[in-house]
Coordinates of N, CA and C in Angstrom, one line a residue:
M1 N 75.9 127.1 52.2 CA 75.8 128.5 52.6 C 77.0 129.3 52.3
I2 N 78.2 128.7 52.5 CA 79.4 129.4 52.3 C 79.6 129.6 50.8
K3 N 79.2 128.6 49.9 CA 79.3 128.8 48.5 C 78.4 129.9 48.0
F4 N 77.3 130.0 48.7 CA 76.3 131.1 48.3 C 76.9 132.5 48.5
F5 N 77.6 132.7 49.7 CA 78.2 133.9 50.0 C 79.4 134.2 49.0
R6 N 80.1 133.1 48.7 CA 81.3 133.2 47.8 C 80.8 133.7 46.4
R7 N 79.7 133.1 45.9 CA 79.2 133.5 44.6 C 78.8 135.0 44.6
I8 N 78.1 135.4 45.6 CA 77.7 136.8 45.7 C 78.9 137.7 45.8
R9 N 79.9 137.3 46.6 CA 81.1 138.1 46.8 C 81.9 138.3 45.5
Q10 N 82.0 137.2 44.7 CA 82.6 137.3 43.4 C 81.9 138.2 42.4
Q11 N 80.5 138.1 42.5 CA 79.7 139.0 41.6 C 79.9 140.5 41.9
L12 N 79.9 140.8 43.3 CA 80.1 142.1 43.7 C 81.4 142.7 43.3
L13 N 82.4 141.8 43.4 CA 83.8 142.2 43.0 C 83.9 142.6 41.6
K14 N 83.2 141.8 40.7 CA 83.1 142.1 39.3 C 82.4 143.5 39.0
E15 N 81.5 143.8 39.9 CA 80.7 145.0 39.7 C 81.3 146.2 40.5
N16 N 82.5 146.0 41.0 CA 83.2 147.0 41.8 C 82.4 147.6 43.0
K17 N 81.6 146.8 43.6 CA 80.8 147.2 44.8 C 81.6 146.6 46.0
F18 N 82.7 147.4 46.3 CA 83.6 146.9 47.3 C 83.0 146.8 48.7
S19 N 82.2 147.8 49.1 CA 81.7 147.8 50.4 C 80.8 146.6 50.7
K20 N 79.9 146.3 49.7 CA 79.0 145.2 49.9 C 79.9 143.9 49.8
Y21 N 80.9 143.9 49.0 CA 81.8 142.8 48.9 C 82.4 142.5 50.3
L22 N 82.8 143.5 50.9 CA 83.5 143.4 52.2 C 82.5 142.8 53.3
I23 N 81.2 143.2 53.2 CA 80.2 142.7 54.1 C 80.0 141.2 53.9
Y24 N 79.9 140.8 52.6 CA 79.7 139.4 52.4 C 80.9 138.6 52.7
A25 N 82.1 139.2 52.5 CA 83.4 138.5 52.9 C 83.4 138.2 54.4
I26 N 83.0 139.3 55.1 CA 83.0 139.1 56.6 C 82.0 138.0 57.0
G27 N 80.8 138.1 56.3 CA 79.8 137.1 56.6 C 80.3 135.7 56.3
E28 N 81.1 135.5 55.2 CA 81.6 134.2 54.9 C 82.6 133.7 56.0
I29 N 83.4 134.7 56.5 CA 84.4 134.4 57.6 C 83.6 134.0 58.9
V30 N 82.6 134.8 59.2 CA 81.8 134.5 60.4 C 81.2 133.1 60.3
L31 N 80.7 132.7 59.1 CA 80.1 131.4 59.0 C 81.2 130.3 59.2
V32 N 82.4 130.5 58.7 CA 83.5 129.6 58.8 C 83.8 129.4 60.3
V33 N 83.9 130.6 61.0 CA 84.2 130.5 62.4 C 83.1 129.8 63.2
I34 N 81.9 130.1 62.9 CA 80.7 129.5 63.6 C 80.8 127.9 63.3
G35 N 81.1 127.6 62.1 CA 81.2 126.2 61.8 C 82.3 125.5 62.6
I36 N 83.5 126.2 62.7 CA 84.6 125.6 63.5 C 84.2 125.5 65.0
L37 N 83.5 126.5 65.5 CA 83.1 126.5 66.9 C 82.1 125.3 67.2
I38 N 81.2 125.2 66.2 CA 80.2 124.1 66.4 C 80.9 122.7 66.4
A39 N 81.9 122.6 65.4 CA 82.6 121.3 65.3 C 83.4 121.0 66.6
L40 N 84.0 122.1 67.1 CA 84.8 122.0 68.4 C 83.8 121.6 69.5
A41 N 82.7 122.2 69.6 CA 81.7 121.9 70.7 C 81.2 120.5 70.6
I42 N 81.0 120.0 69.4 CA 80.6 118.6 69.2 C 81.7 117.7 69.6
N43 N 82.9 118.0 69.2 CA 84.1 117.2 69.5 C 84.3 117.2 71.1
N44 N 84.2 118.3 71.7 CA 84.4 118.4 73.1 C 83.3 117.6 73.9
S45 N 82.0 117.7 73.3 CA 80.9 117.0 73.9 C 81.2 115.5 73.8
N46 N 81.7 115.1 72.7 CA 81.9 113.6 72.5 C 83.1 113.2 73.5
Q47 N 84.1 114.0 73.6 CA 85.2 113.7 74.5 C 84.8 113.6 75.9
N48 N 83.9 114.6 76.3 CA 83.4 114.6 77.7 C 82.6 113.4 78.0
R49 N 81.8 113.0 77.0 CA 81.0 111.8 77.2 C 81.8 110.5 77.3
V50 N 82.9 110.5 76.5 CA 83.8 109.3 76.6 C 84.5 109.3 78.0
I51 N 84.9 110.5 78.5 CA 85.6 110.6 79.8 C 84.6 110.2 80.9
E52 N 83.4 110.7 80.8 CA 82.4 110.3 81.8 C 82.1 108.8 81.8
E53 N 82.0 108.2 80.6 CA 81.7 106.8 80.6 C 82.9 106.0 81.1
K54 N 84.1 106.5 80.8 CA 85.3 105.8 81.4 C 85.4 106.0 82.9
E55 N 85.0 107.1 83.4 CA 85.0 107.4 84.8 C 84.0 106.4 85.5
Q56 N 82.8 106.3 84.9 CA 81.8 105.4 85.5 C 82.3 103.9 85.6
I57 N 83.0 103.5 84.5 CA 83.6 102.2 84.5 C 84.6 102.0 85.7
Y58 N 85.5 103.0 85.8 CA 86.5 103.0 86.9 C 85.8 103.0 88.3
L59 N 84.8 103.8 88.4 CA 84.1 103.9 89.7 C 83.4 102.6 90.1
N60 N 82.8 102.0 89.2 CA 82.2 100.7 89.4 C 83.2 99.6 89.8
G61 N 84.3 99.6 89.1 CA 85.4 98.7 89.4 C 86.0 99.0 90.8
L62 N 86.2 100.2 91.1 CA 86.8 100.6 92.4 C 85.8 100.2 93.5
K63 N 84.5 100.4 93.3 CA 83.5 100.1 94.3 C 83.6 98.6 94.6
E64 N 83.7 97.8 93.6 CA 83.7 96.3 93.8 C 85.0 95.9 94.6
E65 N 86.1 96.6 94.2 CA 87.4 96.3 94.9 C 87.3 96.6 96.4
F66 N 86.8 97.8 96.7 CA 86.8 98.3 98.0 C 85.7 97.5 98.9
Q67 N 84.7 97.0 98.2 CA 83.7 96.2 99.0 C 84.3 94.9 99.4
I68 N 85.1 94.3 98.5 CA 85.8 93.1 98.8 C 86.9 93.3 99.9
S69 N 87.6 94.4 99.8 CA 88.6 94.8 100.8 C 87.9 95.0 102.2
K70 N 86.7 95.6 102.2 CA 86.0 95.8 103.4 C 85.7 94.5 104.1
L71 N 85.2 93.5 103.3 CA 84.9 92.2 103.9 C 86.2 91.5 104.4
K72 N 87.3 91.7 103.7 CA 88.6 91.1 104.2 C 89.0 91.8 105.5
L73 N 88.9 93.1 105.6 CA 89.3 93.8 106.8 C 88.4 93.4 108.0
S74 N 87.1 93.3 107.7 CA 86.2 92.9 108.8 C 86.5 91.6 109.4
E75 N 86.9 90.6 108.5 CA 87.3 89.3 108.9 C 88.6 89.3 109.7
L76 N 89.5 90.2 109.2 CA 90.8 90.3 109.9 C 90.7 90.9 111.3
I77 N 89.8 91.9 111.4 CA 89.6 92.5 112.7 C 89.0 91.4 113.7
K78 N 88.1 90.6 113.2 CA 87.6 89.5 114.0 C 88.6 88.6 114.5
V79 N 89.5 88.2 113.6 CA 90.6 87.2 113.9 C 91.5 87.9 115.0
N80 N 91.9 89.2 114.7 CA 92.8 89.8 115.7 C 92.1 90.0 117.1
Q81 N 90.8 90.2 117.1 CA 90.1 90.3 118.4 C 90.1 88.9 119.1
E82 N 90.0 87.9 118.3 CA 90.0 86.5 118.9 C 91.4 86.2 119.5
N83 N 92.5 86.6 118.7 CA 93.8 86.4 119.2 C 94.1 87.3 120.5
F84 N 93.6 88.5 120.5 CA 93.7 89.4 121.6 C 93.0 88.8 122.9
S85 N 91.8 88.3 122.6 CA 91.0 87.7 123.7 C 91.7 86.4 124.3
G86 N 92.3 85.6 123.4 CA 93.0 84.4 123.8 C 94.2 84.8 124.6
A87 N 95.0 85.8 124.2 CA 96.2 86.2 124.9 C 95.8 86.7 126.3
K88 N 94.7 87.5 126.4 CA 94.3 88.0 127.7 C 93.9 86.8 128.6
Q89 N 93.3 85.8 128.1 CA 93.0 84.6 128.9 C 94.2 83.9 129.4
I90 N 95.3 83.9 128.6 CA 96.5 83.3 129.0 C 97.1 84.1 130.1
L91 N 97.1 85.5 130.0 CA 97.6 86.4 131.0 C 96.8 86.2 132.3
D92 N 95.5 86.0 132.2 CA 94.7 85.8 133.4 C 95.1 84.5 134.1
Y93 N 95.5 83.5 133.4 CA 96.0 82.3 134.0 C 97.4 82.6 134.7
I94 N 98.2 83.4 134.1 CA 99.5 83.8 134.7 C 99.2 84.6 136.0
T95 N 98.3 85.5 135.9 CA 98.0 86.3 137.1 C 97.4 85.6 138.2
H96 N 96.4 84.7 137.9 CA 95.8 83.9 138.9 C 96.3 82.5 138.9
S97 N 97.5 82.3 139.4 CA 98.2 81.0 139.4 C 97.5 79.9 140.2
N98 N 96.6 80.3 141.1 CA 95.9 79.3 141.9 C 94.8 78.7 141.1
E99 N 94.5 79.2 139.9 CA 93.5 78.6 139.0 C 94.0 78.2 137.7
P100 N 95.0 77.3 137.6 CA 95.6 77.0 136.4 C 94.7 76.2 135.4
P101 N 94.9 76.2 134.1 CA 94.2 75.4 133.2 C 94.7 74.0 133.2
T102 N 94.0 73.1 132.6 CA 94.5 71.8 132.3 C 95.5 71.9 131.2
E103 N 96.3 70.8 131.0 CA 97.2 70.8 129.9 C 96.5 70.9 128.6
I104 N 95.4 70.2 128.4 CA 94.7 70.3 127.2 C 94.1 71.7 126.9
Q105 N 93.6 72.3 128.0 CA 93.0 73.6 127.8 C 94.1 74.6 127.4
F106 N 95.3 74.5 128.0 CA 96.4 75.4 127.7 C 96.9 75.2 126.3
S107 N 97.0 73.9 125.9 CA 97.4 73.6 124.5 C 96.5 74.2 123.5
Q108 N 95.2 74.0 123.7 CA 94.2 74.5 122.7 C 94.2 76.0 122.7
L109 N 94.3 76.6 123.9 CA 94.3 78.1 124.0 C 95.6 78.7 123.3
L110 N 96.7 78.1 123.5 CA 97.9 78.5 122.8 C 97.8 78.4 121.3
F111 N 97.3 77.3 120.8 CA 97.1 77.0 119.4 C 96.2 78.0 118.8
N112 N 95.0 78.2 119.4 CA 94.0 79.1 118.8 C 94.4 80.5 118.8
T113 N 95.2 80.9 119.8 CA 95.6 82.3 119.9 C 96.7 82.7 118.9
F114 N 97.6 81.7 118.6 CA 98.8 82.1 117.8 C 98.8 81.4 116.4
V115 N 97.8 80.6 116.1 CA 97.9 79.9 114.8 C 97.7 80.8 113.6
N116 N 97.0 81.9 113.8 CA 96.7 82.8 112.6 C 97.6 84.0 112.6
D117 N 98.3 84.2 111.5 CA 99.1 85.4 111.3 C 98.1 86.5 110.9
I118 N 98.5 87.7 111.1 CA 97.6 88.9 110.8 C 98.3 89.6 109.6
S119 N 97.5 89.7 108.5 CA 98.1 90.5 107.3 C 96.9 90.9 106.4
F120 N 96.7 92.2 106.3 CA 95.6 92.7 105.4 C 96.1 92.7 104.0
N121 N 95.3 92.0 103.1 CA 95.7 91.9 101.7 C 94.5 92.4 100.9
P122 N 94.4 93.8 100.7 CA 93.3 94.4 100.0 C 93.3 94.1 98.5
N123 N 92.2 94.3 97.9 CA 92.1 94.2 96.4 C 92.4 95.6 95.8
N124 N 93.6 95.7 95.3 CA 94.0 97.1 94.7 C 94.5 97.0 93.3
S125 N 94.1 95.9 92.6 CA 94.7 95.8 91.2 C 94.2 96.9 90.3
L126 N 93.0 97.3 90.3 CA 92.5 98.4 89.5 C 93.1 99.7 89.9
L127 N 93.1 100.0 91.2 CA 93.6 101.2 91.7 C 95.1 101.4 91.4
N128 N 95.8 100.3 91.5 CA 97.3 100.4 91.2 C 97.4 100.6 89.7
E129 N 96.6 100.0 88.9 CA 96.7 100.2 87.4 C 96.4 101.7 87.1
M130 N 95.4 102.2 87.7 CA 95.0 103.6 87.5 C 96.1 104.6 87.9
I131 N 96.7 104.3 89.0 CA 97.8 105.2 89.5 C 99.0 105.1 88.5
N132 N 99.4 103.8 88.1 CA 100.6 103.6 87.3 C 100.4 104.2 85.9
S133 N 99.1 104.2 85.4 CA 98.9 104.6 84.0 C 98.5 106.1 84.0
G134 N 98.3 106.7 85.2 CA 97.9 108.1 85.2 C 96.4 108.3 85.0
S135 N 95.7 107.3 85.1 CA 94.2 107.3 84.9 C 93.5 107.9 86.1
L136 N 94.2 108.0 87.2 CA 93.5 108.6 88.4 C 92.9 110.0 88.1
K137 N 93.5 110.7 87.2 CA 93.0 112.0 86.8 C 91.7 112.0 86.2
D138 N 91.2 110.8 85.7 CA 89.9 110.7 85.1 C 88.8 110.7 86.2
I139 N 89.1 110.6 87.5 CA 88.2 110.7 88.6 C 87.9 112.2 88.8
S140 N 86.7 112.7 88.6 CA 86.5 114.1 88.6 C 86.4 114.7 90.0
N141 N 86.1 113.8 91.0 CA 85.9 114.3 92.4 C 87.3 114.4 93.0
A142 N 87.8 115.6 93.3 CA 89.1 115.8 93.8 C 89.3 115.2 95.2
G143 N 88.2 115.2 96.0 CA 88.3 114.6 97.3 C 88.5 113.1 97.2
L144 N 87.8 112.5 96.3 CA 88.0 111.0 96.1 C 89.4 110.7 95.6
R145 N 89.9 111.5 94.7 CA 91.3 111.3 94.2 C 92.3 111.3 95.4
I146 N 92.1 112.3 96.3 CA 93.0 112.4 97.4 C 92.9 111.2 98.3
Q147 N 91.6 110.7 98.6 CA 91.4 109.6 99.4 C 92.1 108.3 98.8
L148 N 92.0 108.2 97.5 CA 92.5 107.0 96.8 C 94.1 107.0 96.9
T149 N 94.6 108.2 96.7 CA 96.1 108.3 96.8 C 96.6 108.1 98.2
N150 N 95.9 108.6 99.2 CA 96.3 108.4 100.6 C 96.1 106.9 101.1
W151 N 95.2 106.2 100.4 CA 94.9 104.8 100.8 C 96.1 104.0 100.7
I152 N 96.9 104.2 99.6 CA 98.1 103.4 99.4 C 99.1 103.6 100.5
S153 N 99.4 104.9 100.9 CA 100.3 105.2 101.9 C 99.9 104.7 103.3
T154 N 98.5 104.7 103.5 CA 98.0 104.2 104.8 C 98.2 102.7 104.9
L155 N 98.1 102.0 103.8 CA 98.3 100.6 103.8 C 99.8 100.2 104.2
E156 N 100.7 101.1 103.7 CA 102.1 100.9 104.1 C 102.3 101.0 105.6
Q157 N 101.6 101.9 106.2 CA 101.7 102.1 107.7 C 101.1 100.9 108.4
V158 N 100.0 100.4 107.9 CA 99.3 99.3 108.5 C 100.2 98.0 108.4
S159 N 100.9 97.9 107.2 CA 101.8 96.7 107.0 C 102.9 96.7 108.0
R160 N 103.5 97.9 108.3 CA 104.5 98.0 109.3 C 104.1 97.6 110.7
Q161 N 102.8 98.0 111.0 CA 102.3 97.6 112.3 C 102.0 96.1 112.3
E162 N 101.6 95.5 111.2 CA 101.3 94.1 111.2 C 102.7 93.3 111.3
N163 N 103.7 93.8 110.7 CA 105.0 93.2 110.9 C 105.5 93.2 112.3
D164 N 105.2 94.3 113.0 CA 105.5 94.4 114.4 C 104.8 93.4 115.2
L165 N 103.5 93.2 114.9 CA 102.7 92.2 115.6 C 103.2 90.8 115.3
G166 N 103.6 90.6 114.0 CA 104.1 89.3 113.7 C 105.4 89.0 114.4
M167 N 106.2 90.0 114.7 CA 107.4 89.8 115.4 C 107.1 89.4 116.9
R168 N 106.1 90.1 117.4 CA 105.7 89.7 118.8 C 105.2 88.3 118.9
R169 N 104.5 87.9 117.9 CA 104.0 86.5 117.8 C 105.2 85.5 117.7
E170 N 106.2 85.9 116.9 CA 107.4 85.1 116.7 C 108.2 84.9 118.0
K171 N 108.1 86.0 118.8 CA 108.8 85.9 120.1 C 108.2 84.8 121.0
I172 N 106.9 84.6 120.9 CA 106.3 83.5 121.6 C 106.8 82.1 121.1
F173 N 106.9 82.0 119.8 CA 107.3 80.8 119.2 C 108.7 80.4 119.6
E174 N 109.6 81.5 119.8 CA 111.0 81.2 120.1 C 111.1 80.5 121.5
L175 N 110.1 80.6 122.3 CA 110.2 79.9 123.6 C 110.0 78.4 123.5
F176 N 109.6 78.0 122.3 CA 109.4 76.5 122.0 C 110.5 76.0 121.2
R177 N 111.6 76.8 120.9 CA 112.7 76.3 120.2 C 113.8 75.9 121.2
N178 N 113.4 75.1 122.1 CA 114.4 74.6 123.1 C 113.9 73.2 123.6
N179 N 114.6 72.7 124.6 CA 114.2 71.4 125.1 C 113.2 71.5 126.3
E180 N 112.8 72.7 126.7 CA 112.0 72.9 127.9 C 110.5 72.9 127.6
N181 N 110.2 73.4 126.4 CA 108.7 73.5 126.0 C 108.4 72.7 124.8
S182 N 107.2 72.2 124.6 CA 106.9 71.2 123.6 C 105.8 71.7 122.6
L183 N 106.2 71.9 121.4 CA 105.2 72.1 120.3 C 104.4 70.9 120.1
R184 N 105.0 69.7 120.2 CA 104.3 68.5 120.0 C 103.1 68.3 120.9
T185 N 103.3 68.7 122.2 CA 102.2 68.7 123.1 C 101.0 69.5 122.6
I186 N 101.3 70.7 122.1 CA 100.2 71.6 121.6 C 99.6 71.0 120.4
F187 N 100.4 70.5 119.5 CA 99.8 69.9 118.2 C 98.9 68.7 118.5
D188 N 99.4 67.8 119.4 CA 98.6 66.6 119.7 C 97.3 67.0 120.4
Q189 N 97.4 67.8 121.4 CA 96.2 68.1 122.2 C 95.2 69.1 121.5
A190 N 95.7 69.8 120.5 CA 94.8 70.7 119.8 C 94.2 70.1 118.6
G191 N 94.6 68.8 118.3 CA 94.1 68.0 117.2 C 94.8 68.2 115.9
V192 N 95.9 69.0 115.9 CA 96.6 69.2 114.6 C 97.3 67.9 114.1
T193 N 97.9 67.2 115.0 CA 98.5 65.9 114.6 C 97.5 65.0 114.0
Q194 N 96.4 64.9 114.5 CA 95.3 64.0 114.0 C 94.9 64.5 112.6
D195 N 94.7 65.8 112.5 CA 94.3 66.4 111.2 C 95.4 66.1 110.1
L196 N 96.6 66.0 110.5 CA 97.7 65.7 109.5 C 97.9 64.2 109.3
G197 N 97.1 63.4 110.0 CA 97.3 62.0 109.9 C 98.5 61.4 110.4
A198 N 99.1 62.1 111.4 CA 100.4 61.7 112.0 C 100.1 61.1 113.3
P199 N 101.0 60.2 113.8 CA 100.7 59.5 115.1 C 100.9 60.5 116.2
A200 N 100.1 60.4 117.3 CA 100.3 61.2 118.5 C 101.1 60.5 119.5
R201 N 101.7 61.2 120.4 CA 102.5 60.6 121.4 C 101.6 60.3 122.6
E202 N 101.9 59.2 123.3 CA 101.2 58.8 124.5 C 101.5 59.7 125.7
N203 N 102.7 60.1 125.9 CA 103.2 60.9 127.0 C 103.6 62.2 126.5
H204 N 103.2 63.3 127.1 CA 103.6 64.7 126.7 C 104.3 65.4 127.7
N205 N 105.2 66.3 127.3 CA 105.9 67.2 128.2 C 105.0 68.4 128.5
S206 N 104.9 68.7 129.7 CA 104.0 69.8 130.1 C 104.5 71.2 129.7
N207 N 103.6 72.0 129.2 CA 104.0 73.4 129.0 C 103.4 74.4 130.0
L208 N 102.8 73.8 131.1 CA 102.2 74.7 132.1 C 103.2 75.5 132.9
K209 N 104.5 75.0 132.9 CA 105.5 75.8 133.6 C 105.7 77.2 132.9
L210 N 105.3 77.3 131.7 CA 105.4 78.7 131.0 C 104.6 79.7 131.8
L211 N 103.6 79.3 132.5 CA 102.8 80.3 133.3 C 103.5 80.9 134.4
N212 N 104.7 80.3 134.8 CA 105.5 80.9 135.8 C 106.8 81.5 135.2
S213 N 106.8 81.6 133.9 CA 108.0 82.2 133.2 C 107.9 83.7 133.0
I214 N 108.8 84.5 133.5 CA 108.8 85.9 133.3 C 109.0 86.3 131.8
A215 N 109.8 85.5 131.1 CA 110.0 85.8 129.7 C 108.7 85.6 128.9
F216 N 108.0 84.5 129.3 CA 106.7 84.2 128.6 C 105.7 85.3 129.0
E217 N 105.6 85.8 130.2 CA 104.7 86.8 130.6 C 105.0 88.1 129.9
N218 N 106.3 88.5 129.8 CA 106.7 89.7 129.1 C 106.3 89.7 127.6
N219 N 106.5 88.5 127.0 CA 106.2 88.4 125.6 C 104.7 88.5 125.4
M220 N 103.9 87.9 126.3 CA 102.5 87.9 126.2 C 102.0 89.4 126.4
L221 N 102.5 90.1 127.3 CA 102.1 91.5 127.5 C 102.4 92.3 126.2
M222 N 103.6 92.1 125.6 CA 103.9 92.9 124.4 C 103.0 92.5 123.2
F223 N 102.6 91.2 123.2 CA 101.7 90.8 122.1 C 100.4 91.4 122.3
I224 N 99.9 91.4 123.5 CA 98.6 92.0 123.8 C 98.5 93.5 123.5
L225 N 99.6 94.2 123.9 CA 99.7 95.6 123.6 C 99.7 95.9 122.1
T226 N 100.5 95.1 121.4 CA 100.6 95.4 120.0 C 99.3 95.0 119.2
S227 N 98.7 93.9 119.7 CA 97.4 93.5 119.1 C 96.4 94.6 119.3
H228 N 96.3 95.1 120.5 CA 95.3 96.2 120.8 C 95.6 97.4 119.9
A229 N 96.9 97.8 119.8 CA 97.3 99.0 119.0 C 97.0 98.7 117.5
T230 N 97.1 97.5 117.1 CA 96.8 97.2 115.7 C 95.4 97.5 115.3
E231 N 94.5 97.1 116.2 CA 93.1 97.3 115.9 C 92.7 98.8 116.1
K232 N 93.0 99.4 117.3 CA 92.5 100.7 117.6 C 93.2 101.8 116.8
A233 N 94.5 101.7 116.6 CA 95.3 102.8 115.9 C 95.4 102.6 114.4
H234 N 95.1 101.4 113.9 CA 95.3 101.1 112.5 C 94.0 100.5 111.8
Y235 N 93.5 99.4 112.3 CA 92.4 98.8 111.6 C 91.1 99.6 111.6
E236 N 90.8 100.2 112.8 CA 89.6 101.0 112.9 C 89.7 102.2 112.0
P237 N 90.8 103.0 112.1 CA 90.9 104.2 111.2 C 90.9 103.7 109.7
L238 N 91.5 102.6 109.4 CA 91.5 102.1 108.0 C 90.1 101.8 107.6
M239 N 89.3 101.2 108.5 CA 87.9 100.9 108.1 C 87.1 102.2 107.9
Q240 N 87.4 103.2 108.6 CA 86.8 104.5 108.4 C 87.1 105.1 107.1
D241 N 88.4 105.0 106.7 CA 88.8 105.5 105.4 C 88.1 104.7 104.3
L242 N 88.0 103.4 104.5 CA 87.4 102.5 103.5 C 85.9 102.9 103.3
N243 N 85.2 103.1 104.4 CA 83.8 103.5 104.3 C 83.7 104.9 103.6
A244 N 84.6 105.8 103.9 CA 84.6 107.1 103.3 C 84.8 107.1 101.8
I245 N 85.7 106.2 101.4 CA 85.9 106.0 99.9 C 84.7 105.5 99.3
L246 N 84.1 104.4 99.9 CA 82.9 103.8 99.3 C 81.7 104.9 99.2
G247 N 81.6 105.7 100.3 CA 80.6 106.7 100.3 C 80.8 107.7 99.1
L248 N 82.0 108.2 98.9 CA 82.3 109.1 97.8 C 82.0 108.5 96.5
I249 N 82.4 107.2 96.3 CA 82.1 106.5 95.1 C 80.6 106.4 94.8
D250 N 79.9 106.0 95.8 CA 78.4 105.9 95.7 C 77.8 107.3 95.3
N251 N 78.3 108.4 95.8 CA 77.8 109.7 95.5 C 78.1 110.0 94.0
E252 N 79.2 109.6 93.5 CA 79.6 109.9 92.1 C 78.8 109.0 91.1
L253 N 78.3 107.8 91.6 CA 77.6 106.9 90.8 C 76.1 107.2 90.8
E254 N 75.6 108.0 91.6 CA 74.2 108.4 91.7 C 73.8 109.3 90.5

């Protein structure tokens, strides 16, 4: 088409028909501009399609990561609740000293309450890669981008709380780093020694005197308080954030 206009323009120029020449010259320019615009539109369309496909890949990957993280958090909440419940049972024995547990009951309760450390380890490999590479901008939903960015800072707050809970747990262990209280009694009567294939002692030092210890009671109270705060002030809001992120991802995938 452009060659056609060019031939006519050259012919008109030879015949000194300048006005018609100008019209055809403008027509040729218009065609060139239209062609450029069409090419740009096609290129933009292709780029948008590539970006959309890339976004869908990211969204599916993020959904899988956060679903796994949700399962981990649910399990961690369950463990923390069990630790909290066990610690309250110990406090109940301290409060009602006329109804003490047996040595075996106390050993098993101590072991089950403090054997598990609490630490949330979410799956963030893809999210971290997106943040480090600047690919988070490929997520078109601004609200989702904000939630994903805030997720990392929220995890840092949760980690600090978990460290505090771990410190409270460690305070309980410190009471057994002396000659008055016996970890061996706990391990033997909770079945740990047997699981390790190690010989058990026939006679055990009693740990029941801890129930009359002010230091033990103080540390138990701080552990209970911190465990409760970990769930209510950190894990539950974290689960809400997690569900909100999954909801936004699902909306973008529909």
